[in-house]
């Protein structure tokens, strides 16, 4: 008798369930501790609410916004020039939610509140885990306020609607909108980070405004209501506010040439443009463009730190979830010694990056009233931007590897995190630019070196490896003639020293001791997962687990 056949080829087993929605604030003890330590706990309800929204709605919106890239629409159906970009509805959902929760403006709406920049950093940290692309216009809108506040000749509605407005994607003159977003366009083909090579011209008109003729090679978020740009005047490189729609409702003479086909950051549009006599308004004084824009760049560099740390945090979340629920060779991955080494190392990296990021946010908060914090903000921003952003790509790949082959498949978030990882080390000045900026600050602003070592000295005496590292760091400045060529290594050592100091001064001594033993005493190799056996792997991994999952590991 012929046996009956079963058409079930296999049952799906030994595969994790898709992660359940979770609250990115209440479930993240690392974030909560860092925010509390730096004075941002007063906004816990706002952070709780946005953490829920990000984890329950915006993670999915981020996926959709990246699956459906922006589409350039240069003309309408009748051939009229529109220079518009079509975004998926999920992009608008992300922008609206972020602006409603003040991701772009909390620090400006609460200028007298201690810890305002820390709270705003936490908001962006959570948003970035859902989508990095929308974080670009949110970052630029936030940072632009620092520049516009220095230009009282501009109509007040520009600053007011940046700070207090809601998301309004309509193509209308700025004065008619409920809220505004700002982008920026600094770099040109021939100059890149060397903006003094810019050739774009600003020609003053009888009405006091300017006409801009030239181009920008990177013009980010081209549908923003206006952009801050740099252009040459008779008195040198100057800063201008260039609106997208003019007061009479006409499209400004900004012609989008194409959208960039980028490695990552797919939800956001970046473009190349030409200015064909575009109307713009002078910000500040002629010839002071670079000086003005530095205030904006310092804030966007902080956001690069926030973004890279957030990316690493979400990659760690994914790695921990997978290894908790996957069995190999008779045991859960998370219980196997070598995987513990990797996960503990990744957790250390996130903890140290988050500590430095939130400490810089605190320094920005206090910079206007405290000389030490001003100096620390100046130098630690460049140090942190260099180090944290350089660590992110290798980190994302290591976390991706924890998932195995499925971590390389576009059905989950890991490939998107990996593609995104290199961006922040390039944006707002590459690694070499950051190193040269640190050297420039040390040379021209001696108070920043004082601030740096005053901060580092707060942890002296708490760990032998740390103390030895500080002594070595001091001698690194002895040979000035070779300092530039050695600057990457020196600034790496500065970053590790700052991270070590911050962890030693926090409450988690196990984390601090492990960091100093491995990063400062050099008891690890050149890749993640090479910690010595003496590190308390389980305890450190628990620190990185989401709160709701912590009790499920041994």
XYZ file of C-alpha atoms in Angstrom:
554
model
C 0.000 0.000 0.000
C 1.434 3.402 -0.981
C 2.195 5.515 2.137
C 0.554 8.927 2.475
C 2.846 11.876 1.788
C 3.061 14.967 3.925
C 3.509 18.164 1.968
C 4.978 19.995 4.954
C 8.665 20.299 4.093
C 9.653 21.725 7.460
C 8.452 23.620 10.488
C 10.049 26.957 11.313
C 11.809 26.489 14.605
C 14.848 27.889 16.347
C 14.198 31.313 14.835
C 13.446 34.368 16.969
C 10.045 35.974 16.772
C 10.047 39.458 15.269
C 10.724 41.921 18.067
C 7.618 43.227 19.790
C 7.121 47.001 19.937
C 8.792 48.525 22.983
C 9.280 51.905 24.615
C 12.694 53.255 23.657
C 12.835 55.333 26.828
C 11.393 53.217 29.630
C 13.047 50.004 28.404
C 16.527 51.519 27.954
C 18.320 51.744 31.277
C 21.527 52.971 29.617
C 19.736 55.988 28.149
C 17.795 56.760 31.313
C 20.960 56.680 33.438
C 22.913 58.930 31.047
C 20.103 61.491 30.852
C 19.663 61.558 34.630
C 23.395 61.933 35.229
C 23.517 64.976 32.940
C 20.452 66.769 34.261
C 17.666 65.869 31.837
C 15.362 63.890 34.106
C 12.869 66.775 34.419
C 11.365 65.873 31.004
C 10.785 62.194 31.738
C 7.126 62.289 30.742
C 7.921 63.765 27.323
C 10.668 61.190 26.837
C 8.379 58.383 27.969
C 5.680 59.463 25.540
C 8.015 59.817 22.584
C 9.801 56.570 23.420
C 6.442 54.811 23.170
C 5.574 56.483 19.871
C 8.927 55.669 18.313
C 8.774 52.034 19.386
C 5.133 51.435 18.495
C 4.576 53.514 15.343
C 7.720 55.156 14.007
C 9.932 52.070 13.719
C 7.544 50.802 11.056
C 7.326 54.247 9.448
C 11.119 54.347 9.237
C 11.132 51.035 7.424
C 8.558 52.260 4.916
C 10.263 55.615 4.343
C 13.502 53.825 3.485
C 11.875 51.237 1.241
C 10.321 54.023 -0.848
C 13.043 56.504 -1.736
C 12.244 60.133 -2.582
C 11.482 60.768 -6.262
C 12.609 63.929 -8.050
C 9.816 65.665 -9.974
C 11.412 68.577 -11.902
C 8.268 69.505 -13.882
C 4.530 69.310 -13.551
C 2.420 67.530 -16.198
C 2.279 70.687 -18.331
C 6.010 71.250 -18.345
C 6.224 73.972 -15.713
C 9.320 73.805 -13.541
C 8.434 72.687 -10.005
C 11.740 71.354 -8.621
C 9.896 69.232 -6.126
C 10.578 65.896 -4.474
C 7.897 63.298 -3.785
C 8.192 61.592 -0.394
C 6.403 58.511 0.871
C 3.677 59.298 3.453
C 5.807 57.584 6.114
C 8.400 60.338 5.743
C 5.803 62.960 6.556
C 4.559 60.853 9.470
C 8.083 60.765 10.913
C 8.619 64.499 10.479
C 5.246 65.416 11.969
C 5.727 63.193 15.017
C 9.257 64.453 15.633
C 8.349 68.125 15.437
C 5.288 67.632 17.620
C 7.568 66.123 20.286
C 10.154 68.930 19.871
C 13.001 66.810 18.509
C 14.020 69.865 16.489
C 13.479 72.533 19.127
C 13.242 71.404 22.764
C 16.449 73.189 23.746
C 15.246 76.449 22.160
C 11.763 76.266 23.664
C 13.241 75.758 27.131
C 16.355 77.958 27.143
C 16.369 78.550 30.907
C 15.783 74.902 31.790
C 18.908 73.079 32.944
C 19.507 70.002 30.858
C 17.484 71.206 27.863
C 20.090 70.112 25.322
C 20.379 66.764 27.115
C 16.632 66.184 26.759
C 16.733 67.193 23.123
C 19.677 64.806 22.573
C 17.638 61.972 24.104
C 14.686 62.768 21.845
C 16.891 62.646 18.753
C 18.631 59.511 20.053
C 15.306 57.679 20.069
C 14.084 59.120 16.768
C 17.309 58.204 14.987
C 16.786 54.525 15.835
C 13.570 54.611 13.813
C 14.938 56.658 10.924
C 18.173 58.486 10.305
C 17.076 60.278 7.142
C 14.489 62.562 8.738
C 17.030 63.312 11.445
C 18.926 65.347 8.823
C 16.354 68.164 8.381
C 15.527 67.966 12.098
C 19.204 68.450 12.949
C 19.677 71.339 10.528
C 16.487 73.061 11.673
C 17.654 72.833 15.276
C 21.169 74.057 14.568
C 20.081 76.901 12.270
C 18.434 78.713 15.186
C 21.876 79.398 16.655
C 22.753 81.318 13.474
C 19.475 83.143 12.924
C 19.491 84.432 16.502
C 22.598 86.404 15.533
C 20.819 88.167 12.675
C 18.233 90.596 14.093
C 17.694 92.123 10.638
C 15.721 89.050 9.528
C 11.939 89.053 10.109
C 11.160 87.527 13.503
C 8.822 84.897 12.047
C 11.783 82.889 10.748
C 13.092 82.077 14.213
C 9.662 81.885 15.820
C 8.315 79.370 13.326
C 11.483 77.283 13.480
C 11.198 77.001 17.248
C 7.456 76.910 17.844
C 5.975 75.650 14.603
C 4.516 72.307 13.618
C 5.412 70.261 10.560
C 3.903 71.852 7.467
C 5.003 70.347 4.127
C 2.946 72.730 1.960
C 4.768 74.705 -0.735
C 3.954 78.194 0.544
C 5.885 81.351 1.401
C 7.462 80.999 4.837
C 5.317 83.693 6.427
C 2.148 81.748 5.542
C 3.199 78.417 7.039
C 2.441 76.890 10.436
C 6.052 75.868 10.927
C 9.366 75.851 9.082
C 12.285 73.538 8.415
C 15.763 74.627 7.346
C 18.456 72.849 5.398
C 21.934 73.913 4.413
C 24.179 74.035 1.399
C 27.837 74.747 2.061
C 30.033 72.565 -0.110
C 30.845 72.934 -3.783
C 32.521 70.599 -6.248
C 35.926 72.195 -6.051
C 36.097 72.694 -2.291
C 34.287 70.148 -0.138
C 35.144 70.907 3.482
C 37.415 73.731 2.322
C 34.525 76.171 1.940
C 36.858 79.116 1.381
C 37.295 77.774 -2.158
C 33.599 78.394 -2.833
C 32.958 80.320 -6.048
C 29.219 80.967 -5.715
C 28.606 84.724 -5.890
C 26.174 86.924 -3.974
C 25.305 90.173 -5.783
C 23.679 92.902 -3.724
C 20.475 94.402 -5.123
C 19.022 97.915 -4.691
C 16.419 96.573 -2.228
C 19.174 95.294 0.081
C 18.674 91.623 -0.743
C 21.077 89.516 -2.810
C 20.955 87.424 -5.953
C 22.926 84.177 -5.775
C 24.670 82.722 -8.832
C 26.553 79.436 -8.586
C 26.042 75.886 -7.359
C 26.138 73.529 -4.398
C 27.282 69.937 -4.719
C 25.482 68.837 -1.543
C 22.201 70.587 -0.822
C 20.480 68.561 1.843
C 16.741 68.211 2.254
C 15.937 70.367 -0.822
C 12.265 70.777 0.127
C 13.098 72.614 3.336
C 11.492 76.054 3.505
C 14.894 77.721 3.332
C 18.579 76.915 3.367
C 21.588 78.521 4.955
C 24.289 78.827 2.317
C 27.736 80.377 1.909
C 28.530 82.672 -1.005
C 31.211 85.206 -1.911
C 30.588 88.960 -1.639
C 32.956 91.882 -2.137
C 33.907 91.478 1.516
C 34.454 87.730 1.453
C 32.566 84.545 2.220
C 29.197 85.372 3.741
C 26.170 83.541 5.100
C 22.713 83.832 3.523
C 19.202 82.598 4.158
C 17.786 81.391 0.858
C 14.004 80.710 0.838
C 12.484 78.023 -1.353
C 9.268 79.975 -2.043
C 9.380 83.750 -2.362
C 6.885 86.039 -0.595
C 4.860 86.428 -3.819
C 4.401 82.646 -4.026
C 6.898 82.119 -6.840
C 9.509 79.375 -6.755
C 12.945 80.811 -6.041
C 15.570 80.429 -8.762
C 17.078 77.273 -7.279
C 17.276 74.497 -9.831
C 17.681 70.937 -8.588
C 19.980 69.086 -10.989
C 19.564 65.623 -9.509
C 19.162 63.715 -6.251
C 22.194 61.939 -4.866
C 22.115 58.146 -5.136
C 23.499 57.485 -1.656
C 24.859 54.427 0.091
C 22.365 54.918 2.912
C 20.122 57.633 4.324
C 17.520 56.566 1.781
C 14.466 58.239 3.294
C 16.063 61.671 2.975
C 16.713 63.590 -0.244
C 20.120 65.134 -0.870
C 20.643 67.067 -4.071
C 22.883 69.032 -6.394
C 21.578 72.493 -7.261
C 22.332 75.554 -9.349
C 21.427 79.090 -8.300
C 20.253 81.162 -11.249
C 19.919 84.534 -9.596
C 18.144 83.146 -6.532
C 16.969 85.661 -3.953
C 18.654 85.440 -0.550
C 18.903 87.467 2.647
C 22.211 88.282 4.344
C 22.671 86.699 7.767
C 25.014 88.670 10.000
C 27.666 90.760 8.264
C 29.400 90.328 4.933
C 32.638 88.398 5.190
C 31.665 86.694 8.467
C 30.084 83.598 6.936
C 32.511 80.983 8.259
C 32.480 82.455 11.758
C 28.684 82.420 11.808
C 28.302 78.936 10.470
C 30.649 77.470 13.087
C 27.907 77.871 15.696
C 25.626 75.751 13.534
C 28.296 73.184 12.759
C 29.119 72.607 16.433
C 25.503 71.590 17.042
C 25.268 69.403 13.967
C 28.494 67.659 14.992
C 26.922 66.866 18.350
C 24.030 65.367 16.412
C 26.490 63.203 14.491
C 27.581 61.805 17.858
C 23.967 61.294 18.903
C 23.125 59.594 15.611
C 26.081 57.231 15.579
C 25.490 56.267 19.208
C 21.792 55.686 18.472
C 22.652 53.524 15.482
C 24.988 51.422 17.630
C 22.337 51.161 20.330
C 19.707 49.797 17.933
C 22.235 47.395 16.402
C 22.986 46.093 19.902
C 19.258 45.731 20.639
C 18.866 43.600 17.521
C 21.916 41.461 18.327
C 20.778 40.844 21.903
C 17.268 39.912 20.787
C 18.499 37.431 18.188
C 21.089 35.754 20.381
C 18.571 35.338 23.201
C 16.280 33.247 21.036
C 18.643 31.322 18.782
C 20.137 27.964 19.775
C 23.348 26.645 18.227
C 25.280 23.525 19.201
C 23.030 22.841 22.157
C 22.845 26.262 23.842
C 21.414 29.702 23.311
C 23.866 31.946 21.515
C 23.744 34.480 24.327
C 24.898 31.810 26.803
C 27.948 30.764 24.799
C 31.268 32.148 26.087
C 32.587 33.614 22.851
C 29.273 35.293 21.998
C 29.171 36.707 25.525
C 32.551 38.263 24.847
C 31.234 39.953 21.703
C 27.998 41.190 23.271
C 29.722 42.491 26.390
C 32.241 44.350 24.242
C 29.466 45.922 22.160
C 27.643 46.938 25.333
C 30.782 48.595 26.670
C 31.110 50.547 23.441
C 27.513 51.803 23.538
C 27.808 52.763 27.205
C 30.975 54.756 26.641
C 29.633 56.470 23.526
C 26.386 57.404 25.242
C 28.248 58.749 28.265
C 30.411 61.030 26.110
C 27.518 62.141 23.907
C 25.300 63.194 26.801
C 28.214 64.864 28.585
C 28.844 67.012 25.510
C 25.129 67.872 25.404
C 25.395 68.998 29.025
C 28.445 71.114 28.189
C 26.503 72.781 25.372
C 23.742 73.527 27.887
C 26.136 75.291 30.248
C 28.578 76.828 27.765
C 27.066 80.326 27.850
C 27.506 80.693 31.613
C 30.431 78.438 32.545
C 33.954 78.831 31.193
C 34.944 75.225 31.836
C 31.861 73.911 30.070
C 32.423 76.272 27.137
C 35.963 75.026 26.669
C 34.941 71.414 27.091
C 32.090 71.810 24.610
C 34.486 73.276 22.056
C 37.035 70.470 22.133
C 34.970 67.453 23.222
C 32.525 67.914 20.349
C 35.279 67.458 17.774
C 36.914 64.642 19.752
C 33.631 62.797 20.181
C 32.550 63.362 16.610
C 35.823 61.867 15.409
C 35.857 58.809 17.640
C 32.216 57.773 17.984
C 31.466 58.167 14.294
C 34.543 56.147 13.345
C 33.498 53.319 15.651
C 29.983 52.947 14.246
C 30.685 51.056 10.960
C 32.746 48.297 12.590
C 30.214 48.094 15.398
C 27.271 47.710 13.007
C 29.061 44.947 11.132
C 29.869 43.072 14.336
C 26.265 43.280 15.512
C 25.110 42.206 12.055
C 27.343 39.152 12.291
C 25.591 38.113 15.526
C 22.513 37.474 13.387
C 24.405 35.504 10.764
C 23.090 35.482 7.203
C 19.738 36.981 8.114
C 21.591 40.086 9.262
C 22.600 40.650 5.643
C 19.057 40.448 4.291
C 17.045 43.609 3.631
C 13.934 42.255 5.353
C 15.300 43.427 8.714
C 16.855 46.649 9.967
C 20.489 45.520 10.151
C 21.477 46.235 6.521
C 19.970 49.711 6.853
C 21.967 50.350 10.036
C 25.119 49.108 8.320
C 24.599 51.324 5.264
C 23.911 54.279 7.511
C 26.920 53.761 9.748
C 29.605 55.550 7.654
C 27.593 58.719 7.059
C 28.248 60.646 10.250
C 32.013 60.270 9.978
C 31.804 61.998 6.577
C 29.089 64.591 7.224
C 30.101 67.865 8.894
C 33.787 67.223 8.395
C 35.573 63.913 7.933
C 37.869 62.375 10.535
C 40.897 64.349 9.343
C 38.926 67.593 9.520
C 37.962 66.824 13.127
C 41.569 66.105 14.053
C 42.785 69.335 12.496
C 39.997 71.199 14.286
C 41.140 69.802 17.635
C 44.714 70.880 16.912
C 43.501 74.319 15.860
C 41.552 74.706 19.089
C 44.517 73.620 21.200
C 46.769 76.071 19.394
C 44.502 79.115 19.290
C 42.302 78.602 22.354
C 44.509 77.422 25.252
C 41.521 77.395 27.588
C 40.152 74.313 25.826
C 43.181 72.230 26.814
C 42.725 73.421 30.373
C 39.065 72.435 30.277
C 39.887 69.019 28.831
C 42.450 68.111 31.481
C 40.390 69.605 34.295
C 37.630 67.227 33.238
C 40.016 64.286 32.987
C 41.540 65.038 36.389
C 38.177 64.479 38.083
C 38.736 60.726 37.706
C 42.437 60.567 38.583
C 43.083 58.167 41.456
C 40.101 55.942 40.710
C 41.804 53.423 38.419
C 45.485 52.637 37.851
C 45.127 52.022 34.115
C 43.301 55.320 33.758
C 45.992 57.206 35.682
C 48.713 55.699 33.511
C 46.763 56.601 30.359
C 46.484 60.249 31.439
C 50.228 60.460 32.059
C 50.896 59.099 28.574
C 48.377 61.510 27.058
C 50.120 64.492 28.632
C 53.421 63.549 26.978
C 51.722 63.220 23.571
C 51.978 67.009 23.140
C 55.752 67.149 23.702
C 56.767 66.774 20.034
C 54.820 69.583 18.398
C 56.512 69.166 15.017
C 55.001 65.684 14.589
C 51.688 66.336 16.313
C 49.638 66.691 13.137
C 50.781 63.429 11.613
C 50.104 61.699 14.954
C 46.824 63.485 15.579
C 44.459 60.594 14.864
C 46.130 58.476 17.523
C 46.352 61.370 19.995
C 42.684 62.249 19.596
C 41.710 58.599 19.902
C 43.539 58.601 23.229
C 41.709 61.791 24.242
C 38.363 60.213 23.416
C 39.137 57.057 25.381
C 40.325 59.164 28.315
C 37.093 61.178 28.323
C 34.977 58.029 28.112
C 36.985 56.437 30.901
C 36.621 59.487 33.141
C 32.879 59.676 32.596
C 32.355 55.992 33.345
C 34.561 56.149 36.441
C 32.597 59.134 37.726
C 29.267 57.378 37.145
C 27.680 54.813 39.427
C 28.409 51.634 37.452
C 31.863 50.608 38.588
C 31.789 47.226 36.845
C 31.311 48.943 33.524
C 34.004 51.506 34.307
C 36.557 48.941 35.441
C 35.966 46.771 32.384
C 36.317 49.768 30.072
C 39.605 50.867 31.659
C 40.988 47.339 31.712
C 40.293 46.768 28.038
C 40.451 50.159 26.300
C 43.113 51.864 28.425
C 45.196 48.957 29.721
C 45.083 47.432 26.224
C 43.860 44.020 27.387
C 41.938 43.410 24.176
C 42.604 42.965 20.475
C 41.765 45.138 17.496
C 38.267 43.745 16.884
C 35.187 43.466 19.076
C 34.883 40.313 21.159
C 38.489 40.139 22.366
C 37.945 41.037 26.027
C 39.939 39.116 28.653
C 38.173 36.337 30.624
C 38.219 38.430 33.817
C 35.543 40.795 32.462
C 32.113 40.130 34.062
C 30.364 39.355 30.778
C 26.898 38.521 32.111
C 26.630 41.586 34.300
C 27.674 43.933 31.492
C 25.358 42.302 28.962
C 22.456 42.797 31.374
C 23.179 46.538 31.393
C 22.609 46.639 27.649
C 19.453 44.530 27.613
C 16.092 46.195 27.224
C 14.443 46.365 30.619
C 11.643 43.974 29.700
C 14.156 41.321 28.592
C 16.795 41.631 31.311
C 15.647 38.719 33.458
C 15.708 36.202 30.603
C 19.483 35.641 30.602
C 21.434 33.724 33.205
